[in-house]
mmCIF file of C-alpha atoms in Angstrom:
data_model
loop_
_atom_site.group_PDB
_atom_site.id
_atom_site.type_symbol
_atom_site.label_atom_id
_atom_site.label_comp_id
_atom_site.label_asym_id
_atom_site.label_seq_id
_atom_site.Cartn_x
_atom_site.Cartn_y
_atom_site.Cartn_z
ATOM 1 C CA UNK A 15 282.258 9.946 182.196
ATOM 2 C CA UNK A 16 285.226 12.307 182.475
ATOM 3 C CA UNK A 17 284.705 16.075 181.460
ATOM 4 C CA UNK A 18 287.202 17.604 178.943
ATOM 5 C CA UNK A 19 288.755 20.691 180.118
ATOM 6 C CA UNK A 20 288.451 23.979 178.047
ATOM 7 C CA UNK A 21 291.878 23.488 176.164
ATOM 8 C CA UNK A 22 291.022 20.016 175.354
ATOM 9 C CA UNK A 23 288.115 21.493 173.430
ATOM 10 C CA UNK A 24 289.818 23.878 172.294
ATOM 11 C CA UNK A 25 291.884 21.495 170.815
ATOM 12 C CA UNK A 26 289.636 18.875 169.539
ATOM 13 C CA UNK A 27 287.994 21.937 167.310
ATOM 14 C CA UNK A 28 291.002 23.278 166.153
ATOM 15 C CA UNK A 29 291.772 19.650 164.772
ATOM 16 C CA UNK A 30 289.198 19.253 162.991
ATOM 17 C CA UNK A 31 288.981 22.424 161.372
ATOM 18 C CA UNK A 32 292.408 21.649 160.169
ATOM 19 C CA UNK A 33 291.424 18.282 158.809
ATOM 20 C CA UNK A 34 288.512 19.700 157.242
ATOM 21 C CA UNK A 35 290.101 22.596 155.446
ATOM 22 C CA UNK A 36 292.964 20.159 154.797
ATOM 23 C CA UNK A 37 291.135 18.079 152.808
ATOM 24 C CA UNK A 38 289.077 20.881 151.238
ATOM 25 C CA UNK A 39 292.348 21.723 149.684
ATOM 26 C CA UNK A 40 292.421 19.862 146.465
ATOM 27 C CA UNK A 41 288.646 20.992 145.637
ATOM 28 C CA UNK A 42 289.966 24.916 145.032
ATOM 29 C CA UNK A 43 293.590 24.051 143.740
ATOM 30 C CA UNK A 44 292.173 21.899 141.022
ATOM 31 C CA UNK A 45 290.306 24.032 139.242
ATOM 32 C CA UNK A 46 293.368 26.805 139.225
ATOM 33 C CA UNK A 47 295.569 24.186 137.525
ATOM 34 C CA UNK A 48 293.254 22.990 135.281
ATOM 35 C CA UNK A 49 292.786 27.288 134.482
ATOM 36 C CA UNK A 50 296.739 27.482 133.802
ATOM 37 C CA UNK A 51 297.837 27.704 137.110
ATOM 38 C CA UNK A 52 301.376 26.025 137.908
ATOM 39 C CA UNK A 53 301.581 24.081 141.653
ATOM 40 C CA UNK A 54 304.842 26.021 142.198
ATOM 41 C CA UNK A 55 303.299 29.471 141.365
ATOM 42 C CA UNK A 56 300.463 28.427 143.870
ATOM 43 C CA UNK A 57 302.708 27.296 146.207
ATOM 44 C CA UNK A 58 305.705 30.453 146.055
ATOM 45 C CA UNK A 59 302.203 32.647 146.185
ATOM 46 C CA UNK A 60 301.576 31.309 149.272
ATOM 47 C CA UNK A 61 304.957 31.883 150.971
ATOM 48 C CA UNK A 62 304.765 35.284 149.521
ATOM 49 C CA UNK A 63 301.974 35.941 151.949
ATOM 50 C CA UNK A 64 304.300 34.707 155.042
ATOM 51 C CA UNK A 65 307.428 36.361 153.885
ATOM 52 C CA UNK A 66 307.783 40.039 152.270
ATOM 53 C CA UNK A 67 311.155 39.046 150.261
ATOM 54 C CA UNK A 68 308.886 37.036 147.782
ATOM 55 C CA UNK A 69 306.402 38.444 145.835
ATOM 56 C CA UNK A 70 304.103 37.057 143.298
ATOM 57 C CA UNK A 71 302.845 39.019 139.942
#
């Protein structure tokens, strides 16, 4: 059996963290839009966070 180098693991558990919280996604946004929350508010909060110029109130 071949050994995986340290990246590769790296890799394989950085993958499937993603996929995880990926698909954990729609379990927290529901609940905001069923609260009032619009998808574009959500979604201009979150580039906000990644880019000063936009801000969210």
């Amino acid at each position: 059996m071949k050994t995986l180098s340290k990246n590769a693991i790296i890799g394989y558990s950085a993958g499937i963290i993603t996929g995880i919280s990926y698909g954990l996604n729609p379990l927290f946004a529901v609940p905001l839009m069923n609260n009032g929350a619009i998808a574009n508010y959500c979604f201009n909060c979150h580039i906000s966070h990644s880019n000063p110029k936009y801000r969210c109130n």
